[in-house]
């Protein structure tokens, strides 16, 4: 387990993942009944952007750093507010004004998915997070120590899909965000999804994946289609043309059972994000049904 998210925190892939995660939670908040979020590969929860690791790659500058300077049109800015509010809160800033977000220079930390999710829980909602790396887990559990709404568990995230689904609330979302260090990670994602849906058919599932090689990604999509699962929305963002062996320029999310207005929201937001985050030719966003209803 060599992967450390601190090198990548706040990069273009986190922008997509976290903006979409926040939109999913906004939709869950629309009903009064409680929901539970499960984050199977949680990371440390909070990343110091001045750390040697974050400074070494500086990836956040081309991710959240760019978003904060982007000329946000009011509609897309409004869609980003829940995520940016969590980023602002982690940095001790109260308010984010749509279209006029705070200066990147004021950003000292970047919240990971557990912190963003926690920021959006109401009193009745709960969050379960699992992380397998011992040092990362220690940081994560320290961050949420004493928080009765968050359960932190040092556990294999693939097992969490079996152990914690369905949640007793019977409403909720699951983020599966593995580090893609293992060659079989795409297969594990597809198998994990099948397993998770068998236990919690109504859950909103969000699976993150890197686009390192278009042929590999296509094979993953075909494998998902072959599972027979319905309502699979594909959301992808490329900051430049994907070239195997080159630094990552593309990532995607597979959303199963997405809230019904999400497709339209993301159809507007993701191309705009891609425009703001573009670093070269071939940049773009795509939101489409891999399998419809
Ligand atoms: N979800 C986090 C976020 O968005 O802020 C980032 C997670 S990072 C991409 C992947 C994390 O998975 C790493 O912290 C790594 O230590 C952890 N990890 C690796 N294998 C795991 C496993 N089998 N179960 C749970 N966590 C694992």
PDB file of C-alpha atoms and ligand atoms in Angstrom:
ATOM      1  CA  UNK A   1       0.000   0.000   0.000  1.00  0.00           C
ATOM      2  CA  UNK A   2       2.193   2.790  -1.309  1.00  0.00           C
ATOM      3  CA  UNK A   3      -0.523   5.156  -2.489  1.00  0.00           C
ATOM      4  CA  UNK A   4      -0.828   8.319  -0.380  1.00  0.00           C
ATOM      5  CA  UNK A   5      -3.612  10.658  -1.330  1.00  0.00           C
ATOM      6  CA  UNK A   6      -1.847  13.724   0.068  1.00  0.00           C
ATOM      7  CA  UNK A   7       0.181  13.915  -3.186  1.00  0.00           C
ATOM      8  CA  UNK A   8      -3.027  14.262  -5.179  1.00  0.00           C
ATOM      9  CA  UNK A   9      -5.462  15.989  -2.810  1.00  0.00           C
ATOM     10  CA  UNK A  10      -7.486  18.698  -4.512  1.00  0.00           C
ATOM     11  CA  UNK A  11      -6.333  17.762  -8.018  1.00  0.00           C
ATOM     12  CA  UNK A  12      -8.610  17.693 -11.088  1.00  0.00           C
ATOM     13  CA  UNK A  13      -9.817  14.190 -10.234  1.00  0.00           C
ATOM     14  CA  UNK A  14     -10.783  15.254  -6.699  1.00  0.00           C
ATOM     15  CA  UNK A  15     -12.631  18.247  -8.149  1.00  0.00           C
ATOM     16  CA  UNK A  16     -14.888  15.996 -10.209  1.00  0.00           C
ATOM     17  CA  UNK A  17     -15.292  13.350  -7.510  1.00  0.00           C
ATOM     18  CA  UNK A  18     -16.032  15.772  -4.694  1.00  0.00           C
ATOM     19  CA  UNK A  19     -18.263  18.129  -6.658  1.00  0.00           C
ATOM     20  CA  UNK A  20     -20.372  15.126  -7.726  1.00  0.00           C
ATOM     21  CA  UNK A  21     -20.365  13.605  -4.228  1.00  0.00           C
ATOM     22  CA  UNK A  22     -21.672  16.879  -2.823  1.00  0.00           C
ATOM     23  CA  UNK A  23     -24.441  17.012  -5.475  1.00  0.00           C
ATOM     24  CA  UNK A  24     -25.512  13.476  -4.532  1.00  0.00           C
ATOM     25  CA  UNK A  25     -25.702  14.478  -0.866  1.00  0.00           C
ATOM     26  CA  UNK A  26     -27.704  17.620  -1.727  1.00  0.00           C
ATOM     27  CA  UNK A  27     -30.289  15.357  -3.327  1.00  0.00           C
ATOM     28  CA  UNK A  28     -30.348  12.996  -0.336  1.00  0.00           C
ATOM     29  CA  UNK A  29     -31.005  16.011   1.909  1.00  0.00           C
ATOM     30  CA  UNK A  30     -34.216  16.778   0.032  1.00  0.00           C
ATOM     31  CA  UNK A  31     -36.164  14.160   1.996  1.00  0.00           C
ATOM     32  CA  UNK A  32     -36.445  14.509   5.750  1.00  0.00           C
ATOM     33  CA  UNK A  33     -35.703  10.868   6.473  1.00  0.00           C
ATOM     34  CA  UNK A  34     -32.186  10.051   7.620  1.00  0.00           C
ATOM     35  CA  UNK A  35     -29.513   8.739   5.248  1.00  0.00           C
ATOM     36  CA  UNK A  36     -26.160   7.045   5.704  1.00  0.00           C
ATOM     37  CA  UNK A  37     -23.040   7.562   3.622  1.00  0.00           C
ATOM     38  CA  UNK A  38     -20.394   4.865   3.281  1.00  0.00           C
ATOM     39  CA  UNK A  39     -16.896   5.864   2.127  1.00  0.00           C
ATOM     40  CA  UNK A  40     -14.986   2.611   1.602  1.00  0.00           C
ATOM     41  CA  UNK A  41     -11.521   4.014   0.768  1.00  0.00           C
ATOM     42  CA  UNK A  42     -11.547   7.126   2.901  1.00  0.00           C
ATOM     43  CA  UNK A  43      -7.955   8.405   3.071  1.00  0.00           C
ATOM     44  CA  UNK A  44      -6.970  10.680   5.977  1.00  0.00           C
ATOM     45  CA  UNK A  45      -9.920  13.060   5.608  1.00  0.00           C
ATOM     46  CA  UNK A  46      -7.915  16.299   5.551  1.00  0.00           C
ATOM     47  CA  UNK A  47      -4.793  17.298   3.611  1.00  0.00           C
ATOM     48  CA  UNK A  48      -2.246  19.986   4.438  1.00  0.00           C
ATOM     49  CA  UNK A  49      -1.499  21.761   1.158  1.00  0.00           C
ATOM     50  CA  UNK A  50       1.718  23.184   2.592  1.00  0.00           C
ATOM     51  CA  UNK A  51       3.083  19.693   3.372  1.00  0.00           C
ATOM     52  CA  UNK A  52       6.182  18.523   1.517  1.00  0.00           C
ATOM     53  CA  UNK A  53       4.086  15.866  -0.247  1.00  0.00           C
ATOM     54  CA  UNK A  54       1.403  18.251  -1.537  1.00  0.00           C
ATOM     55  CA  UNK A  55       4.036  20.828  -2.471  1.00  0.00           C
ATOM     56  CA  UNK A  56       6.080  18.232  -4.333  1.00  0.00           C
ATOM     57  CA  UNK A  57       3.417  17.593  -6.962  1.00  0.00           C
ATOM     58  CA  UNK A  58       1.470  20.856  -6.601  1.00  0.00           C
ATOM     59  CA  UNK A  59      -1.435  18.991  -8.229  1.00  0.00           C
ATOM     60  CA  UNK A  60      -4.040  20.972  -6.274  1.00  0.00           C
ATOM     61  CA  UNK A  61      -3.015  24.131  -8.111  1.00  0.00           C
ATOM     62  CA  UNK A  62      -4.413  22.720 -11.357  1.00  0.00           C
ATOM     63  CA  UNK A  63      -7.481  21.405  -9.537  1.00  0.00           C
ATOM     64  CA  UNK A  64      -9.197  23.298  -6.715  1.00  0.00           C
ATOM     65  CA  UNK A  65      -6.700  26.145  -7.230  1.00  0.00           C
ATOM     66  CA  UNK A  66      -8.041  26.724 -10.738  1.00  0.00           C
ATOM     67  CA  UNK A  67     -11.667  26.364  -9.719  1.00  0.00           C
ATOM     68  CA  UNK A  68     -11.255  29.152  -7.183  1.00  0.00           C
ATOM     69  CA  UNK A  69     -10.052  31.493  -9.911  1.00  0.00           C
ATOM     70  CA  UNK A  70     -12.498  30.289 -12.564  1.00  0.00           C
ATOM     71  CA  UNK A  71     -15.024  32.744 -13.986  1.00  0.00           C
ATOM     72  CA  UNK A  72     -17.979  30.762 -12.690  1.00  0.00           C
ATOM     73  CA  UNK A  73     -21.275  31.400 -14.399  1.00  0.00           C
ATOM     74  CA  UNK A  74     -24.026  31.712 -11.776  1.00  0.00           C
ATOM     75  CA  UNK A  75     -25.743  28.390 -12.573  1.00  0.00           C
ATOM     76  CA  UNK A  76     -22.612  26.294 -12.359  1.00  0.00           C
ATOM     77  CA  UNK A  77     -21.319  28.275  -9.384  1.00  0.00           C
ATOM     78  CA  UNK A  78     -24.542  27.475  -7.552  1.00  0.00           C
ATOM     79  CA  UNK A  79     -24.025  23.755  -8.245  1.00  0.00           C
ATOM     80  CA  UNK A  80     -20.547  23.935  -6.712  1.00  0.00           C
ATOM     81  CA  UNK A  81     -21.563  25.798  -3.562  1.00  0.00           C
ATOM     82  CA  UNK A  82     -22.115  22.714  -1.335  1.00  0.00           C
ATOM     83  CA  UNK A  83     -18.655  21.337  -2.128  1.00  0.00           C
ATOM     84  CA  UNK A  84     -16.960  24.745  -1.922  1.00  0.00           C
ATOM     85  CA  UNK A  85     -18.720  25.414   1.377  1.00  0.00           C
ATOM     86  CA  UNK A  86     -17.060  22.293   2.803  1.00  0.00           C
ATOM     87  CA  UNK A  87     -13.693  23.439   1.426  1.00  0.00           C
ATOM     88  CA  UNK A  88     -14.243  26.887   2.933  1.00  0.00           C
ATOM     89  CA  UNK A  89     -15.286  25.471   6.315  1.00  0.00           C
ATOM     90  CA  UNK A  90     -12.165  23.276   6.477  1.00  0.00           C
ATOM     91  CA  UNK A  91     -10.138  26.436   5.913  1.00  0.00           C
ATOM     92  CA  UNK A  92     -11.988  28.411   8.574  1.00  0.00           C
ATOM     93  CA  UNK A  93     -13.757  30.614   6.027  1.00  0.00           C
ATOM     94  CA  UNK A  94     -17.497  31.144   6.569  1.00  0.00           C
ATOM     95  CA  UNK A  95     -18.960  31.880   3.233  1.00  0.00           C
ATOM     96  CA  UNK A  96     -18.481  31.193  -0.445  1.00  0.00           C
ATOM     97  CA  UNK A  97     -20.244  33.587  -2.763  1.00  0.00           C
ATOM     98  CA  UNK A  98     -21.296  31.983  -6.073  1.00  0.00           C
ATOM     99  CA  UNK A  99     -19.255  33.469  -8.895  1.00  0.00           C
ATOM    100  CA  UNK A 100     -16.818  35.079  -6.484  1.00  0.00           C
ATOM    101  CA  UNK A 101     -15.171  32.302  -4.493  1.00  0.00           C
ATOM    102  CA  UNK A 102     -12.323  32.896  -2.095  1.00  0.00           C
ATOM    103  CA  UNK A 103      -8.709  33.408  -3.191  1.00  0.00           C
ATOM    104  CA  UNK A 104      -6.571  30.276  -3.699  1.00  0.00           C
ATOM    105  CA  UNK A 105      -3.928  31.893  -1.477  1.00  0.00           C
ATOM    106  CA  UNK A 106      -6.274  31.501   1.501  1.00  0.00           C
ATOM    107  CA  UNK A 107      -6.423  27.762   0.990  1.00  0.00           C
ATOM    108  CA  UNK A 108      -4.219  25.955   3.520  1.00  0.00           C
ATOM    109  CA  UNK A 109      -5.933  22.572   3.684  1.00  0.00           C
ATOM    110  CA  UNK A 110      -8.092  20.513   1.373  1.00  0.00           C
ATOM    111  CA  UNK A 111     -10.861  18.287   2.795  1.00  0.00           C
ATOM    112  CA  UNK A 112     -11.117  14.721   1.553  1.00  0.00           C
ATOM    113  CA  UNK A 113     -14.372  12.908   0.870  1.00  0.00           C
ATOM    114  CA  UNK A 114     -15.066  12.066   4.564  1.00  0.00           C
ATOM    115  CA  UNK A 115     -14.787  15.734   5.623  1.00  0.00           C
ATOM    116  CA  UNK A 116     -16.935  16.908   2.724  1.00  0.00           C
ATOM    117  CA  UNK A 117     -19.545  14.290   3.550  1.00  0.00           C
ATOM    118  CA  UNK A 118     -19.409  15.146   7.265  1.00  0.00           C
ATOM    119  CA  UNK A 119     -19.930  18.805   6.527  1.00  0.00           C
ATOM    120  CA  UNK A 120     -23.182  17.949   4.760  1.00  0.00           C
ATOM    121  CA  UNK A 121     -24.733  15.636   7.366  1.00  0.00           C
ATOM    122  CA  UNK A 122     -27.818  16.814   9.172  1.00  0.00           C
ATOM    123  CA  UNK A 123     -28.325  15.791  12.827  1.00  0.00           C
ATOM    124  CA  UNK A 124     -30.153  12.609  11.806  1.00  0.00           C
ATOM    125  CA  UNK A 125     -27.653  11.437   9.178  1.00  0.00           C
ATOM    126  CA  UNK A 126     -24.635   9.168   9.635  1.00  0.00           C
ATOM    127  CA  UNK A 127     -21.306   8.508   7.924  1.00  0.00           C
ATOM    128  CA  UNK A 128     -19.280   5.294   7.965  1.00  0.00           C
ATOM    129  CA  UNK A 129     -15.696   5.464   6.707  1.00  0.00           C
ATOM    130  CA  UNK A 130     -13.187   2.658   6.227  1.00  0.00           C
ATOM    131  CA  UNK A 131      -9.461   2.950   5.537  1.00  0.00           C
ATOM    132  CA  UNK A 132      -6.866   0.187   5.496  1.00  0.00           C
ATOM    133  CA  UNK A 133      -3.547   2.051   5.677  1.00  0.00           C
ATOM    134  CA  UNK A 134      -2.640   2.098   9.412  1.00  0.00           C
ATOM    135  CA  UNK A 135      -1.085   5.598   9.448  1.00  0.00           C
ATOM    136  CA  UNK A 136      -3.869   7.095   7.324  1.00  0.00           C
ATOM    137  CA  UNK A 137      -6.451   5.398   9.516  1.00  0.00           C
ATOM    138  CA  UNK A 138      -4.892   6.905  12.662  1.00  0.00           C
ATOM    139  CA  UNK A 139      -5.193  10.391  11.187  1.00  0.00           C
ATOM    140  CA  UNK A 140      -8.739   9.734  10.019  1.00  0.00           C
ATOM    141  CA  UNK A 141      -9.936   8.372  13.360  1.00  0.00           C
ATOM    142  CA  UNK A 142      -8.256  11.253  15.217  1.00  0.00           C
ATOM    143  CA  UNK A 143     -10.065  13.730  12.984  1.00  0.00           C
ATOM    144  CA  UNK A 144     -13.464  12.290  13.880  1.00  0.00           C
ATOM    145  CA  UNK A 145     -12.746  11.270  17.492  1.00  0.00           C
ATOM    146  CA  UNK A 146     -15.821  11.820  19.650  1.00  0.00           C
ATOM    147  CA  UNK A 147     -18.094  12.527  16.670  1.00  0.00           C
ATOM    148  CA  UNK A 148     -21.189  10.417  17.259  1.00  0.00           C
ATOM    149  CA  UNK A 149     -22.337  10.805  13.658  1.00  0.00           C
ATOM    150  CA  UNK A 150     -19.174   9.312  12.154  1.00  0.00           C
ATOM    151  CA  UNK A 151     -17.995   5.738  12.512  1.00  0.00           C
ATOM    152  CA  UNK A 152     -14.330   5.194  11.507  1.00  0.00           C
ATOM    153  CA  UNK A 153     -13.208   1.614  10.952  1.00  0.00           C
ATOM    154  CA  UNK A 154      -9.793   0.207  10.031  1.00  0.00           C
ATOM    155  CA  UNK A 155     -11.026  -2.279   7.480  1.00  0.00           C
ATOM    156  CA  UNK A 156     -10.657  -3.413   3.871  1.00  0.00           C
ATOM    157  CA  UNK A 157     -13.093  -1.266   1.882  1.00  0.00           C
ATOM    158  CA  UNK A 158     -14.137  -4.226  -0.263  1.00  0.00           C
ATOM    159  CA  UNK A 159     -15.241  -6.004   2.917  1.00  0.00           C
ATOM    160  CA  UNK A 160     -17.102  -2.874   4.023  1.00  0.00           C
ATOM    161  CA  UNK A 161     -19.381  -3.290   0.998  1.00  0.00           C
ATOM    162  CA  UNK A 162     -20.366  -6.662   2.410  1.00  0.00           C
ATOM    163  CA  UNK A 163     -20.405  -5.763   6.110  1.00  0.00           C
ATOM    164  CA  UNK A 164     -22.200  -2.404   6.175  1.00  0.00           C
ATOM    165  CA  UNK A 165     -24.850  -2.767   3.493  1.00  0.00           C
ATOM    166  CA  UNK A 166     -27.718  -2.270   3.638  1.00  0.00           C
ATOM    167  CA  UNK A 167     -27.538   0.538   6.183  1.00  0.00           C
ATOM    168  CA  UNK A 168     -30.258   0.502   8.790  1.00  0.00           C
ATOM    169  CA  UNK A 169     -31.492   3.866   7.473  1.00  0.00           C
ATOM    170  CA  UNK A 170     -32.266   2.127   4.116  1.00  0.00           C
ATOM    171  CA  UNK A 171     -31.325   5.357   2.334  1.00  0.00           C
ATOM    172  CA  UNK A 172     -27.907   6.533   1.341  1.00  0.00           C
ATOM    173  CA  UNK A 173     -24.887   6.663  -0.909  1.00  0.00           C
ATOM    174  CA  UNK A 174     -21.657   4.726  -1.217  1.00  0.00           C
ATOM    175  CA  UNK A 175     -18.380   6.132  -2.521  1.00  0.00           C
ATOM    176  CA  UNK A 176     -15.846   3.538  -3.682  1.00  0.00           C
ATOM    177  CA  UNK A 177     -12.545   5.268  -4.389  1.00  0.00           C
ATOM    178  CA  UNK A 178      -9.689   2.741  -4.487  1.00  0.00           C
ATOM    179  CA  UNK A 179      -6.079   3.767  -5.179  1.00  0.00           C
ATOM    180  CA  UNK A 180      -5.689   1.664  -8.361  1.00  0.00           C
ATOM    181  CA  UNK A 181      -2.378   0.199  -7.234  1.00  0.00           C
ATOM    182  CA  UNK A 182      -3.474  -3.361  -8.012  1.00  0.00           C
ATOM    183  CA  UNK A 183      -3.841  -4.635 -11.582  1.00  0.00           C
ATOM    184  CA  UNK A 184      -7.280  -6.101 -10.837  1.00  0.00           C
ATOM    185  CA  UNK A 185      -8.819  -2.924  -9.400  1.00  0.00           C
ATOM    186  CA  UNK A 186     -11.305  -2.493 -12.296  1.00  0.00           C
ATOM    187  CA  UNK A 187     -12.561  -6.041 -11.792  1.00  0.00           C
ATOM    188  CA  UNK A 188     -12.851  -5.479  -8.045  1.00  0.00           C
ATOM    189  CA  UNK A 189     -14.868  -2.307  -8.685  1.00  0.00           C
ATOM    190  CA  UNK A 190     -17.325  -4.144 -10.928  1.00  0.00           C
ATOM    191  CA  UNK A 191     -17.577  -7.106  -8.527  1.00  0.00           C
ATOM    192  CA  UNK A 192     -17.925  -4.766  -5.546  1.00  0.00           C
ATOM    193  CA  UNK A 193     -20.768  -2.950  -7.279  1.00  0.00           C
ATOM    194  CA  UNK A 194     -22.641  -6.183  -8.021  1.00  0.00           C
ATOM    195  CA  UNK A 195     -22.169  -7.272  -4.418  1.00  0.00           C
ATOM    196  CA  UNK A 196     -23.169  -3.915  -2.989  1.00  0.00           C
ATOM    197  CA  UNK A 197     -26.312  -3.671  -5.102  1.00  0.00           C
ATOM    198  CA  UNK A 198     -27.340  -7.200  -4.144  1.00  0.00           C
ATOM    199  CA  UNK A 199     -27.379  -6.024  -0.525  1.00  0.00           C
ATOM    200  CA  UNK A 200     -28.633  -2.476  -1.064  1.00  0.00           C
ATOM    201  CA  UNK A 201     -30.509  -2.251  -4.371  1.00  0.00           C
ATOM    202  CA  UNK A 202     -31.766   1.291  -3.747  1.00  0.00           C
ATOM    203  CA  UNK A 203     -28.401   2.790  -2.778  1.00  0.00           C
ATOM    204  CA  UNK A 204     -26.721   5.491  -4.828  1.00  0.00           C
ATOM    205  CA  UNK A 205     -23.323   4.088  -5.765  1.00  0.00           C
ATOM    206  CA  UNK A 206     -20.428   6.253  -6.950  1.00  0.00           C
ATOM    207  CA  UNK A 207     -17.334   4.443  -8.207  1.00  0.00           C
ATOM    208  CA  UNK A 208     -14.234   6.443  -9.092  1.00  0.00           C
ATOM    209  CA  UNK A 209     -11.731   5.339 -11.750  1.00  0.00           C
ATOM    210  CA  UNK A 210      -8.666   6.772 -13.475  1.00  0.00           C
ATOM    211  CA  UNK A 211      -8.557   6.978 -17.276  1.00  0.00           C
ATOM    212  CA  UNK A 212      -4.981   5.907 -17.966  1.00  0.00           C
ATOM    213  CA  UNK A 213      -5.688   3.944 -21.105  1.00  0.00           C
ATOM    214  CA  UNK A 214      -8.911   4.324 -23.123  1.00  0.00           C
ATOM    215  CA  UNK A 215      -8.946   0.621 -24.094  1.00  0.00           C
ATOM    216  CA  UNK A 216      -8.799  -0.419 -20.426  1.00  0.00           C
ATOM    217  CA  UNK A 217     -11.625   1.994 -19.550  1.00  0.00           C
ATOM    218  CA  UNK A 218     -13.729   0.710 -22.461  1.00  0.00           C
ATOM    219  CA  UNK A 219     -13.266  -2.849 -21.198  1.00  0.00           C
ATOM    220  CA  UNK A 220     -14.426  -1.745 -17.724  1.00  0.00           C
ATOM    221  CA  UNK A 221     -17.536  -0.167 -19.228  1.00  0.00           C
ATOM    222  CA  UNK A 222     -18.298  -3.315 -21.227  1.00  0.00           C
ATOM    223  CA  UNK A 223     -17.908  -5.404 -18.067  1.00  0.00           C
ATOM    224  CA  UNK A 224     -20.397  -3.146 -16.280  1.00  0.00           C
ATOM    225  CA  UNK A 225     -22.905  -3.434 -19.126  1.00  0.00           C
ATOM    226  CA  UNK A 226     -22.582  -7.204 -18.981  1.00  0.00           C
ATOM    227  CA  UNK A 227     -23.563  -7.274 -15.301  1.00  0.00           C
ATOM    228  CA  UNK A 228     -27.132  -6.394 -16.329  1.00  0.00           C
ATOM    229  CA  UNK A 229     -27.255  -3.512 -13.834  1.00  0.00           C
ATOM    230  CA  UNK A 230     -29.582  -0.677 -14.939  1.00  0.00           C
ATOM    231  CA  UNK A 231     -29.418   3.086 -14.385  1.00  0.00           C
ATOM    232  CA  UNK A 232     -25.662   3.531 -14.808  1.00  0.00           C
ATOM    233  CA  UNK A 233     -24.619   7.114 -15.464  1.00  0.00           C
ATOM    234  CA  UNK A 234     -21.054   7.655 -16.730  1.00  0.00           C
ATOM    235  CA  UNK A 235     -19.351  10.921 -15.850  1.00  0.00           C
ATOM    236  CA  UNK A 236     -15.883  11.604 -17.228  1.00  0.00           C
ATOM    237  CA  UNK A 237     -13.519  14.523 -17.368  1.00  0.00           C
ATOM    238  CA  UNK A 238     -10.303  14.758 -19.361  1.00  0.00           C
ATOM    239  CA  UNK A 239      -7.966  17.703 -18.878  1.00  0.00           C
ATOM    240  CA  UNK A 240      -6.073  16.657 -22.026  1.00  0.00           C
ATOM    241  CA  UNK A 241      -5.925  13.687 -24.359  1.00  0.00           C
ATOM    242  CA  UNK A 242      -5.254  10.453 -22.454  1.00  0.00           C
ATOM    243  CA  UNK A 243      -1.919   8.837 -23.301  1.00  0.00           C
ATOM    244  CA  UNK A 244      -0.879   5.599 -21.591  1.00  0.00           C
ATOM    245  CA  UNK A 245       2.284   5.989 -19.535  1.00  0.00           C
ATOM    246  CA  UNK A 246       1.862   9.767 -19.239  1.00  0.00           C
ATOM    247  CA  UNK A 247       0.656  11.614 -16.105  1.00  0.00           C
ATOM    248  CA  UNK A 248      -3.043  11.157 -15.424  1.00  0.00           C
ATOM    249  CA  UNK A 249      -5.284  13.471 -17.456  1.00  0.00           C
ATOM    250  CA  UNK A 250      -8.623  11.725 -17.142  1.00  0.00           C
ATOM    251  CA  UNK A 251     -10.903  10.295 -14.500  1.00  0.00           C
ATOM    252  CA  UNK A 252     -14.448   9.133 -14.269  1.00  0.00           C
ATOM    253  CA  UNK A 253     -17.281   8.202 -11.991  1.00  0.00           C
ATOM    254  CA  UNK A 254     -19.815   5.473 -12.466  1.00  0.00           C
ATOM    255  CA  UNK A 255     -23.061   6.458 -10.769  1.00  0.00           C
ATOM    256  CA  UNK A 256     -25.723   3.840 -10.193  1.00  0.00           C
ATOM    257  CA  UNK A 257     -29.208   4.958  -9.149  1.00  0.00           C
ATOM    258  CA  UNK A 258     -28.273   8.636  -9.440  1.00  0.00           C
ATOM    259  CA  UNK A 259     -30.861  11.141  -8.200  1.00  0.00           C
ATOM    260  CA  UNK A 260     -33.035  11.941 -11.203  1.00  0.00           C
ATOM    261  CA  UNK A 261     -32.013  15.570 -11.682  1.00  0.00           C
ATOM    262  CA  UNK A 262     -28.292  14.785 -11.465  1.00  0.00           C
ATOM    263  CA  UNK A 263     -27.857  13.956 -15.151  1.00  0.00           C
ATOM    264  CA  UNK A 264     -29.031  17.425 -16.198  1.00  0.00           C
ATOM    265  CA  UNK A 265     -26.955  19.156 -13.527  1.00  0.00           C
ATOM    266  CA  UNK A 266     -23.791  17.297 -14.423  1.00  0.00           C
ATOM    267  CA  UNK A 267     -24.468  17.636 -18.133  1.00  0.00           C
ATOM    268  CA  UNK A 268     -24.110  21.375 -17.605  1.00  0.00           C
ATOM    269  CA  UNK A 269     -21.398  21.379 -14.941  1.00  0.00           C
ATOM    270  CA  UNK A 270     -18.878  18.786 -16.136  1.00  0.00           C
ATOM    271  CA  UNK A 271     -18.116  20.339 -19.557  1.00  0.00           C
ATOM    272  CA  UNK A 272     -17.602  23.679 -17.783  1.00  0.00           C
ATOM    273  CA  UNK A 273     -15.281  22.044 -15.238  1.00  0.00           C
ATOM    274  CA  UNK A 274     -13.328  20.456 -18.096  1.00  0.00           C
ATOM    275  CA  UNK A 275     -12.945  23.841 -19.726  1.00  0.00           C
ATOM    276  CA  UNK A 276     -11.617  25.391 -16.514  1.00  0.00           C
ATOM    277  CA  UNK A 277      -9.278  22.487 -15.823  1.00  0.00           C
ATOM    278  CA  UNK A 278      -7.971  21.920 -19.355  1.00  0.00           C
ATOM    279  CA  UNK A 279      -4.210  21.615 -19.731  1.00  0.00           C
ATOM    280  CA  UNK A 280      -3.998  20.567 -23.377  1.00  0.00           C
ATOM    281  CA  UNK A 281      -5.729  19.347 -26.512  1.00  0.00           C
ATOM    282  CA  UNK A 282      -8.420  16.714 -26.040  1.00  0.00           C
ATOM    283  CA  UNK A 283      -9.874  18.155 -22.832  1.00  0.00           C
ATOM    284  CA  UNK A 284     -13.590  17.661 -22.311  1.00  0.00           C
ATOM    285  CA  UNK A 285     -16.386  16.376 -20.175  1.00  0.00           C
ATOM    286  CA  UNK A 286     -18.895  13.630 -20.854  1.00  0.00           C
ATOM    287  CA  UNK A 287     -22.076  12.687 -19.031  1.00  0.00           C
ATOM    288  CA  UNK A 288     -24.149   9.887 -20.525  1.00  0.00           C
ATOM    289  CA  UNK A 289     -26.025   6.724 -19.674  1.00  0.00           C
ATOM    290  CA  UNK A 290     -23.908   3.618 -19.941  1.00  0.00           C
ATOM    291  CA  UNK A 291     -27.148   1.755 -19.249  1.00  0.00           C
ATOM    292  CA  UNK A 292     -30.468   3.559 -19.001  1.00  0.00           C
ATOM    293  CA  UNK A 293     -33.450   2.685 -16.787  1.00  0.00           C
TER     294      UNK A 293
HETATM  295  N1  LIG B   1     -11.751   8.936  -0.916  1.00  0.00           N
HETATM  296  C1  LIG B   1     -10.654   9.810  -0.530  1.00  0.00           C
HETATM  297  C2  LIG B   1     -11.026  11.227  -0.892  1.00  0.00           C
HETATM  298  O1  LIG B   1     -11.718  11.428  -1.902  1.00  0.00           O
HETATM  299  O2  LIG B   1     -10.639  12.139  -0.167  1.00  0.00           O
HETATM  300  C3  LIG B   1      -9.358   9.425  -1.183  1.00  0.00           C
HETATM  301  C4  LIG B   1      -9.021   7.978  -1.082  1.00  0.00           C
HETATM  302  S1  LIG B   1      -7.535   7.506  -1.846  1.00  0.00           S
HETATM  303  C5  LIG B   1      -7.856   7.638  -3.545  1.00  0.00           C
HETATM  304  C6  LIG B   1      -7.567   5.769  -1.616  1.00  0.00           C
HETATM  305  C7  LIG B   1      -7.360   5.342  -0.160  1.00  0.00           C
HETATM  306  O3  LIG B   1      -7.644   3.943  -0.071  1.00  0.00           O
HETATM  307  C8  LIG B   1      -5.937   5.509   0.353  1.00  0.00           C
HETATM  308  O4  LIG B   1      -5.966   6.273   1.526  1.00  0.00           O
HETATM  309  C9  LIG B   1      -5.475   4.072   0.670  1.00  0.00           C
HETATM  310  O5  LIG B   1      -4.665   3.987   1.827  1.00  0.00           O
HETATM  311  C10 LIG B   1      -6.796   3.378   0.905  1.00  0.00           C
HETATM  312  N2  LIG B   1      -6.822   1.923   0.664  1.00  0.00           N
HETATM  313  C11 LIG B   1      -6.066   1.168  -0.157  1.00  0.00           C
HETATM  314  N3  LIG B   1      -6.514  -0.101  -0.194  1.00  0.00           N
HETATM  315  C12 LIG B   1      -7.598  -0.134   0.632  1.00  0.00           C
HETATM  316  C13 LIG B   1      -8.528  -1.143   0.995  1.00  0.00           C
HETATM  317  N4  LIG B   1      -8.434  -2.389   0.506  1.00  0.00           N
HETATM  318  N5  LIG B   1      -9.532  -0.810   1.831  1.00  0.00           N
HETATM  319  C14 LIG B   1      -9.652   0.449   2.330  1.00  0.00           C
HETATM  320  N6  LIG B   1      -8.802   1.435   2.030  1.00  0.00           N
HETATM  321  C15 LIG B   1      -7.800   1.157   1.182  1.00  0.00           C
END
